[in-house]
Amino acid sequence: MTPSLRWPRKMRFLQSGDVSALFSIHCPSACIHYISSSRLESDRNAMKLSLSKVVNSARLGVINNLGRSGDKVLDFPGCLLYTKTGSPPHLTNDTLQTIEGVPPVAHITLSSLAEHQEVLEEFKDGIAKFAGIPDAVLYCSINDPVTKDPSGYNTNKSVSVWGGGGRLELTSQKFVSAQRALRPDWFQCLSDGEVMPTGCSKKRAKKSVDRSLVFLDECLQLLGDNERLAQSVLIGAIEGGDVLEERLRSARETAKRPVGGFLLDGFQGVAMSNETKLSLISSITAELPEDKIRVIHGMGRPDEVLECIERGVDLFDSAFPYEVTERGCALSFNHCYDPDPETAGGIHRTDSLSARGSHVLRKGETSEEESNGDTATHPDDPEIDWTGMTPFEICLKEKRFREDFRPLLQNCTCYCCRNHTRAYVHHLLASKELLAGILLMIHNFQLYFSFFRSARGALRDGKLGVLREIIRSQTV
Amino acid sequence: MAAPKAHALVHRVLAECPVTKARVCELMLPHGPISTPVFMPVGTQGTMKGVTADQLRELGCEICLGNTYHLGMRPGPEIMKKASGLHGFMNWKRNLLTDSGGFQMVSLVELSQVTEEGVHFKSPYDDKEILLTPEKSIEIQNALGSDIMMQLDDVVSSTISGPRVEEAMHRSVRWLDRCLLANKNPEKQCLFAIIQGGLDPDLRKKCLEEMTKRDVPGFAIGGLSGGEEKDHFWKMVTLSTDHLPRDKPRYLMGVGYATDLVVCVALGCDMFDCVFPTRTARFGSALVPWGSLQLKNKQFAKDFQPIDKECDCPTCKRYSRAYINALFKSDTAAMHHITIHNIAYQLNLMRSVRDSILRGQFPQFIQDFMKTMYGSKERYPRWAVDALESVSIALI
Ligand SMILES: [Zn+2]
Ligand SMILES: [Zn+2]
């Protein structure tokens, strides 16, 4: 099915074919081509995206002139700043300011904001100003990547989102009016994007693509008439479950429409195997025009991120460091791909890996600590829930940190590591004190953001493979 | 008028109100000077409820509290020693005051029993029988390294009377002596006495007489603010300050409501602490000069003003009532915003009090404060009117 295309005339149609002509130098032997800041102008949906390097499918680039004042720059591969109601979790503006490398684009979620639509309509100036971040560039996704919402409520006419006020049915009309109240800079188009169980029927996958294309066309139509959203960029969602041909159709059809970028939707959760996800992602990005940003949600682990980057994904959410924070853990992994620590400013992981077996005793550590940090089931810490923990983190709830006066991570320059110890954070968690979430969030955000800086550096220096190996070695 | 050399505190009276008993003093403590009257926020477990040490410093806080009972239980004195005390553990570079732990034991732990030796109770963490003696309290507080320590006192409810109150008063005097002897670190940590005696003026006087004979660097007025009639409360406060030496700080324990602060400054108190401003913040209540705002209430959902447009705290400069109302549904930062504002409110209130005393205009300050807080004279609480009248302030 090809939905009828009735876009307002002022939206110029941009096809991927137009783009390739602009890219000049090809280096087929290494499958690398260098592009000198090819800026693409279109109408409302143009992001000024420049690719500086493409290695296989991995893309290094920058989006310039972001935001209302047009002075913000987003480097990719990169991530968004995860927020709750426009506020990075646990943090106030003061504590956010201590973090290095905060991404310029904040990520808000329609599901949690929809209940405030009436308030925002009365406020008139949009969510950025309402949330006290008037200069922020905002991207609005439909769902919060952290919450797992019930499925089975979407219809041909509406998509259900789950917020504080319960289930809300969004038609294209309602969706656009909600976005008009929020006034984000970018927003994910309404789509039938619920995560489908493995082996879901082809019929269901096809339906998700068809519905999403209808929603996209309806939204484009409605947006054409909307002055207040004239500056906003629409991100088209690519659906289709785990059915390759539906994914391809979704990608091709969405790419024909004047969207500003793409969301590879439906990859959150464990419904699909990682192998399936990655092979679908490769196939999808191959269909997408090079001049538009590719966003993904729910693929946040460092190893997943690198796999996705290598398959042509540009932007990730930062829900992962939030989830790590919520389970009382601190990210603790090495992402220094440059052997010279002088130039890399490298962070050296201390012991999240060693907690899984290959512990090298350090001065002042006893072997008892080693045995405490040995396996995933600690007889000493029955309260700790180990499910969901990744090899990239240490759990500060563990008793072995009671008298550990080292920073969370050696050489980390975050506010928490400069000022506080593992013993202190352990105490805050044991006492259920609110400061625990603040300090862990600061550390986890900063380390996560610096990991993306490393990923860009590695891509630039031709060392993405080295970085991937370093990250992979920390998972075994 | 310097305190004896052995004390880790130098106290200077900078100004006295010509009408009331209010005064502005400077206290030199091991971690810097503090100006009184001062409100001390309470960081029970070595943290100020969702506010970082840097934020607390930025707000102008010069001293805050830690609770010996909680910190003695967890993480415990051994870890505290290794962390260079509570200052090192929480990385707070300014002054700290710790209580004796006795109050929490009696109020939080149901099965506690007081003997001459100390307070017996069952640990709520592991059910072990524990005995908190005056010596043990000081040992823990020495490990915590607080700038001001409190003696262990025999706490009885301020609503009971009879021989138990008298016994507790005498025992508190004896325990003060044991605490003074036990202090291993007098040149770095001052030990305050706690005046007891319930609501009985004679017992209070007796306690004051005994305790002021001891060479202690400061006094706390204890056993109040526990649900007694306000009328009894202020009379005990003013009786205490009448008998306390001019050259030593007076700390009124557990007092933190704005009106109570202003009245008790007029009655001659210098230091105050209370969990109320930070606890109430977590329930969505923001303190303002005219009372409080329950920001979780629907009425604030579309109220786009700051909590208090006169307030220059980081919260009021950036966020509206409506935003905090919305944020409460999704994130803890909503609480942090109000906590920061409420601490700023308390500290600003005390700053204004000090300024007005220094300028000789405290009586006028009280008039303005009461008018703003209550609107009209009919709404003034009777006890406050009476208390202020006792120090020659006739509210108009
Ligand atoms: Zn850190
Ligand atoms: Zn304020």
CSV table of N, CA, C and O in Angstrom, one decimal, chain B residues 22-97:
chain,number,residue,atom,x,y,z
B,22,ALA,N,17.7,40.3,71.9
B,22,ALA,CA,18.4,39.8,70.7
B,22,ALA,C,19.8,40.3,70.6
B,22,ALA,O,20.1,41.5,71.0
B,23,ARG,N,20.7,39.5,70.0
B,23,ARG,CA,22.0,40.0,69.8
B,23,ARG,C,22.6,39.3,68.6
B,23,ARG,O,22.2,38.3,68.1
B,24,VAL,N,23.6,40.0,68.0
B,24,VAL,CA,24.4,39.4,66.9
B,24,VAL,C,25.8,39.1,67.4
B,24,VAL,O,26.4,39.9,68.1
B,25,CYS,N,26.2,37.8,67.2
B,25,CYS,CA,27.5,37.4,67.7
B,25,CYS,C,28.3,36.8,66.6
B,25,CYS,O,27.7,36.4,65.6
B,26,GLU,N,29.6,36.7,66.8
B,26,GLU,CA,30.4,36.0,65.9
B,26,GLU,C,31.1,34.9,66.7
B,26,GLU,O,31.5,35.1,67.8
B,27,LEU,N,31.0,33.6,66.1
B,27,LEU,CA,31.6,32.5,66.7
B,27,LEU,C,32.7,32.0,65.8
B,27,LEU,O,32.5,31.7,64.6
B,28,MET,N,33.9,32.0,66.3
B,28,MET,CA,35.1,31.5,65.6
B,28,MET,C,35.1,30.0,65.9
B,28,MET,O,35.4,29.6,67.1
B,29,LEU,N,35.0,29.2,64.9
B,29,LEU,CA,35.0,27.7,65.1
B,29,LEU,C,36.1,27.1,64.2
B,29,LEU,O,36.6,27.8,63.3
B,30,PRO,N,36.5,25.9,64.5
B,30,PRO,CA,37.6,25.3,63.8
B,30,PRO,C,37.4,25.3,62.2
B,30,PRO,O,38.4,25.4,61.5
B,31,HIS,N,36.2,25.3,61.8
B,31,HIS,CA,36.0,25.3,60.3
B,31,HIS,C,35.4,26.7,59.9
B,31,HIS,O,34.5,26.7,59.0
B,32,GLY,N,35.9,27.7,60.5
B,32,GLY,CA,35.5,29.0,60.0
B,32,GLY,C,34.5,29.7,60.9
B,32,GLY,O,34.0,29.1,61.9
B,33,PRO,N,34.3,31.0,60.7
B,33,PRO,CA,33.4,31.8,61.5
B,33,PRO,C,31.9,31.6,61.2
B,33,PRO,O,31.6,31.3,60.0
B,34,ILE,N,31.1,31.7,62.1
B,34,ILE,CA,29.7,31.8,61.9
B,34,ILE,C,29.1,33.0,62.6
B,34,ILE,O,29.5,33.4,63.6
B,35,SER,N,28.1,33.6,61.9
B,35,SER,CA,27.4,34.7,62.5
B,35,SER,C,26.1,34.2,63.1
B,35,SER,O,25.3,33.5,62.4
B,36,THR,N,25.8,34.7,64.3
B,36,THR,CA,24.5,34.3,64.9
B,36,THR,C,23.7,35.5,65.1
B,36,THR,O,24.2,36.6,65.1
B,37,PRO,N,22.4,35.5,65.1
B,37,PRO,CA,21.5,34.2,65.1
B,37,PRO,C,21.7,33.5,63.8
B,37,PRO,O,21.7,34.0,62.8
B,38,VAL,N,21.7,32.1,64.0
B,38,VAL,CA,21.9,31.3,62.8
B,38,VAL,C,20.9,30.1,62.9
B,38,VAL,O,20.6,29.6,63.9
B,39,PHE,N,20.5,29.8,61.7
B,39,PHE,CA,19.7,28.6,61.5
B,39,PHE,C,20.6,27.5,60.9
B,39,PHE,O,21.3,27.7,59.9
B,40,MET,N,20.6,26.3,61.5
B,40,MET,CA,21.5,25.2,61.1
B,40,MET,C,20.6,24.1,60.4
B,40,MET,O,19.9,23.5,61.1
B,41,PRO,N,20.7,24.0,59.1
B,41,PRO,CA,20.0,22.9,58.5
B,41,PRO,C,20.5,21.5,59.0
B,41,PRO,O,21.6,21.4,59.4
B,42,VAL,N,19.6,20.6,59.0
B,42,VAL,CA,19.9,19.2,59.5
B,42,VAL,C,20.2,18.2,58.4
B,42,VAL,O,19.3,18.0,57.5
B,43,GLY,N,21.4,17.7,58.4
B,43,GLY,CA,21.8,16.7,57.5
B,43,GLY,C,21.9,15.4,58.2
B,43,GLY,O,23.0,14.9,58.5
B,44,THR,N,20.8,14.8,58.6
B,44,THR,CA,20.8,13.6,59.5
B,44,THR,C,21.9,12.6,59.2
B,44,THR,O,22.7,12.2,60.1
B,45,GLN,N,21.9,12.1,58.0
B,45,GLN,CA,22.8,10.9,57.8
B,45,GLN,C,24.0,11.3,57.0
B,45,GLN,O,24.5,10.5,56.1
B,46,GLY,N,24.6,12.5,57.2
B,46,GLY,CA,25.8,12.9,56.5
B,46,GLY,C,25.5,13.4,55.1
B,46,GLY,O,26.3,13.3,54.2
B,47,THR,N,24.3,13.9,54.9
B,47,THR,CA,23.9,14.5,53.6
B,47,THR,C,22.7,15.4,53.8
B,47,THR,O,21.9,15.2,54.7
B,48,MET,N,22.7,16.5,53.0
B,48,MET,CA,21.6,17.5,53.2
B,48,MET,C,20.5,17.2,52.1
B,48,MET,O,20.4,17.9,51.1
B,49,LYS,N,19.8,16.1,52.3
B,49,LYS,CA,18.6,15.8,51.6
B,49,LYS,C,18.5,16.3,50.1
B,49,LYS,O,17.8,17.3,49.8
B,50,GLY,N,19.3,15.8,49.3
B,50,GLY,CA,19.2,16.1,47.9
B,50,GLY,C,19.9,17.4,47.5
B,50,GLY,O,19.7,17.9,46.4
B,51,VAL,N,20.8,17.9,48.4
B,51,VAL,CA,21.5,19.1,48.1
B,51,VAL,C,23.0,18.7,48.2
B,51,VAL,O,23.4,18.1,49.2
B,52,THR,N,23.8,19.1,47.2
B,52,THR,CA,25.2,18.7,47.4
B,52,THR,C,25.9,19.7,48.3
B,52,THR,O,25.4,20.8,48.6
B,53,ALA,N,27.1,19.3,48.8
B,53,ALA,CA,27.9,20.1,49.7
B,53,ALA,C,28.2,21.5,49.0
B,53,ALA,O,28.1,22.5,49.7
B,54,ASP,N,28.5,21.4,47.7
B,54,ASP,CA,28.8,22.7,47.0
B,54,ASP,C,27.5,23.6,47.0
B,54,ASP,O,27.6,24.8,47.2
B,55,GLN,N,26.4,23.0,46.7
B,55,GLN,CA,25.1,23.8,46.7
B,55,GLN,C,24.9,24.4,48.1
B,55,GLN,O,24.5,25.6,48.2
B,56,LEU,N,25.1,23.7,49.1
B,56,LEU,CA,24.8,24.1,50.5
B,56,LEU,C,25.8,25.3,50.8
B,56,LEU,O,25.3,26.3,51.4
B,57,ARG,N,27.0,25.2,50.4
B,57,ARG,CA,28.0,26.3,50.6
B,57,ARG,C,27.5,27.5,49.8
B,57,ARG,O,27.6,28.6,50.3
B,58,GLU,N,27.1,27.3,48.6
B,58,GLU,CA,26.7,28.4,47.7
B,58,GLU,C,25.5,29.2,48.4
B,58,GLU,O,25.3,30.3,48.2
B,59,LEU,N,24.7,28.4,49.1
B,59,LEU,CA,23.5,29.1,49.7
B,59,LEU,C,24.0,29.9,50.9
B,59,LEU,O,23.1,30.6,51.5
B,60,GLY,N,25.2,29.8,51.3
B,60,GLY,CA,25.7,30.6,52.4
B,60,GLY,C,25.6,29.9,53.8
B,60,GLY,O,25.8,30.5,54.8
B,61,CYS,N,25.4,28.6,53.7
B,61,CYS,CA,25.4,27.8,55.0
B,61,CYS,C,26.8,27.7,55.6
B,61,CYS,O,27.7,27.3,54.9
B,62,GLU,N,26.9,28.1,56.9
B,62,GLU,CA,28.2,28.1,57.5
B,62,GLU,C,28.3,26.9,58.5
B,62,GLU,O,29.4,26.5,59.0
B,63,ILE,N,27.2,26.3,58.9
B,63,ILE,CA,27.2,25.2,59.8
B,63,ILE,C,25.9,24.4,59.6
B,63,ILE,O,24.9,24.9,59.4
B,64,CYS,N,26.1,23.1,59.6
B,64,CYS,CA,24.9,22.2,59.6
B,64,CYS,C,25.1,21.0,60.6
B,64,CYS,O,26.1,20.9,61.2
B,65,LEU,N,24.0,20.3,60.7
B,65,LEU,CA,24.0,19.2,61.7
B,65,LEU,C,24.1,17.9,61.1
B,65,LEU,O,23.7,17.6,60.0
B,66,GLY,N,24.7,17.0,61.9
B,66,GLY,CA,24.7,15.6,61.6
B,66,GLY,C,24.1,14.9,62.9
B,66,GLY,O,24.3,15.4,64.0
B,67,ASN,N,23.5,13.7,62.7
B,67,ASN,CA,22.9,13.0,63.9
B,67,ASN,C,23.8,11.9,64.3
B,67,ASN,O,24.1,10.9,63.6
B,68,THR,N,24.3,11.9,65.6
B,68,THR,CA,25.2,10.9,66.1
B,68,THR,C,24.5,9.6,66.2
B,68,THR,O,25.2,8.5,65.9
B,69,TYR,N,23.2,9.5,66.5
B,69,TYR,CA,22.6,8.2,66.5
B,69,TYR,C,22.6,7.5,65.2
B,69,TYR,O,23.1,6.4,65.1
B,70,HIS,N,22.2,8.2,64.1
B,70,HIS,CA,22.2,7.6,62.8
B,70,HIS,C,23.6,7.2,62.3
B,70,HIS,O,23.9,6.1,61.9
B,71,LEU,N,24.5,8.2,62.4
B,71,LEU,CA,25.8,8.0,61.9
B,71,LEU,C,26.7,7.0,62.7
B,71,LEU,O,27.5,6.3,62.2
B,72,GLY,N,26.3,7.0,64.0
B,72,GLY,CA,27.0,6.0,64.9
B,72,GLY,C,26.6,4.6,64.6
B,72,GLY,O,27.4,3.6,64.7
B,73,MET,N,25.3,4.4,64.1
B,73,MET,CA,24.8,3.1,63.7
B,73,MET,C,25.4,2.8,62.3
B,73,MET,O,25.7,1.6,62.0
B,74,ARG,N,25.3,3.7,61.4
B,74,ARG,CA,25.7,3.5,60.0
B,74,ARG,C,26.2,4.8,59.5
B,74,ARG,O,25.5,5.8,59.5
B,75,PRO,N,27.4,4.9,59.0
B,75,PRO,CA,28.4,3.8,58.8
B,75,PRO,C,29.1,3.4,60.1
B,75,PRO,O,29.8,2.3,60.0
B,76,GLY,N,29.0,4.1,61.2
B,76,GLY,CA,29.7,3.7,62.4
B,76,GLY,C,31.0,4.4,62.6
B,76,GLY,O,31.6,4.9,61.6
B,77,PRO,N,31.4,4.6,63.9
B,77,PRO,CA,32.6,5.4,64.2
B,77,PRO,C,33.9,4.9,63.6
B,77,PRO,O,34.8,5.7,63.3
B,78,GLU,N,34.0,3.6,63.3
B,78,GLU,CA,35.3,3.1,62.8
B,78,GLU,C,35.5,3.6,61.4
B,78,GLU,O,36.6,4.1,61.0
B,79,ILE,N,34.5,3.6,60.6
B,79,ILE,CA,34.6,4.1,59.2
B,79,ILE,C,34.8,5.6,59.2
B,79,ILE,O,35.5,6.2,58.4
B,80,MET,N,34.1,6.2,60.1
B,80,MET,CA,34.2,7.7,60.3
B,80,MET,C,35.6,8.1,60.5
B,80,MET,O,36.1,9.1,60.0
B,81,LYS,N,36.3,7.4,61.4
B,81,LYS,CA,37.7,7.7,61.8
B,81,LYS,C,38.5,7.6,60.5
B,81,LYS,O,39.3,8.4,60.2
B,82,LYS,N,38.3,6.5,59.8
B,82,LYS,CA,39.1,6.3,58.6
B,82,LYS,C,38.9,7.3,57.5
B,82,LYS,O,39.7,7.6,56.7
B,83,ALA,N,37.7,7.9,57.5
B,83,ALA,CA,37.3,8.9,56.5
B,83,ALA,C,37.7,10.3,57.0
B,83,ALA,O,37.2,11.3,56.4
B,84,SER,N,38.5,10.4,58.1
B,84,SER,CA,38.8,11.7,58.7
B,84,SER,C,37.5,12.4,59.2
B,84,SER,O,37.4,13.6,58.9
B,85,GLY,N,36.7,11.7,59.8
B,85,GLY,CA,35.5,12.3,60.4
B,85,GLY,C,34.4,12.6,59.5
B,85,GLY,O,34.5,12.3,58.3
B,86,LEU,N,33.4,13.2,60.0
B,86,LEU,CA,32.2,13.4,59.2
B,86,LEU,C,32.5,14.5,58.1
B,86,LEU,O,32.0,14.4,57.0
B,87,HIS,N,33.4,15.5,58.4
B,87,HIS,CA,33.8,16.4,57.4
B,87,HIS,C,34.3,15.7,56.2
B,87,HIS,O,34.0,16.0,55.1
B,88,GLY,N,35.3,14.8,56.4
B,88,GLY,CA,35.9,14.1,55.3
B,88,GLY,C,34.9,13.2,54.6
B,88,GLY,O,34.9,13.1,53.4
B,89,PHE,N,34.1,12.5,55.4
B,89,PHE,CA,33.2,11.5,54.9
B,89,PHE,C,32.2,12.2,53.9
B,89,PHE,O,32.0,11.7,52.8
B,90,MET,N,31.6,13.3,54.3
B,90,MET,CA,30.7,14.0,53.4
B,90,MET,C,31.3,15.1,52.6
B,90,MET,O,30.6,15.7,51.8
B,91,ASN,N,32.6,15.3,52.8
B,91,ASN,CA,33.3,16.4,52.1
B,91,ASN,C,32.6,17.8,52.3
B,91,ASN,O,32.4,18.5,51.4
B,92,TRP,N,32.4,18.1,53.6
B,92,TRP,CA,31.9,19.4,54.0
B,92,TRP,C,33.0,20.1,54.7
B,92,TRP,O,33.5,19.7,55.7
B,93,LYS,N,33.3,21.3,54.1
B,93,LYS,CA,34.5,22.0,54.7
B,93,LYS,C,34.2,23.0,55.7
B,93,LYS,O,35.1,23.6,56.3
B,94,ARG,N,32.9,23.2,56.0
B,94,ARG,CA,32.6,24.2,57.0
B,94,ARG,C,32.2,23.5,58.3
B,94,ARG,O,32.5,22.3,58.4
B,95,ASN,N,31.5,24.2,59.2
B,95,ASN,CA,31.3,23.6,60.5
B,95,ASN,C,30.2,22.6,60.6
B,95,ASN,O,29.3,22.6,59.8
B,96,LEU,N,30.4,21.7,61.6
B,96,LEU,CA,29.4,20.7,61.8
B,96,LEU,C,29.0,20.7,63.3
B,96,LEU,O,29.9,20.9,64.2
B,97,LEU,N,27.8,20.5,63.6
B,97,LEU,CA,27.3,20.2,65.0
B,97,LEU,C,26.7,18.8,65.0
B,97,LEU,O,26.0,18.5,64.1
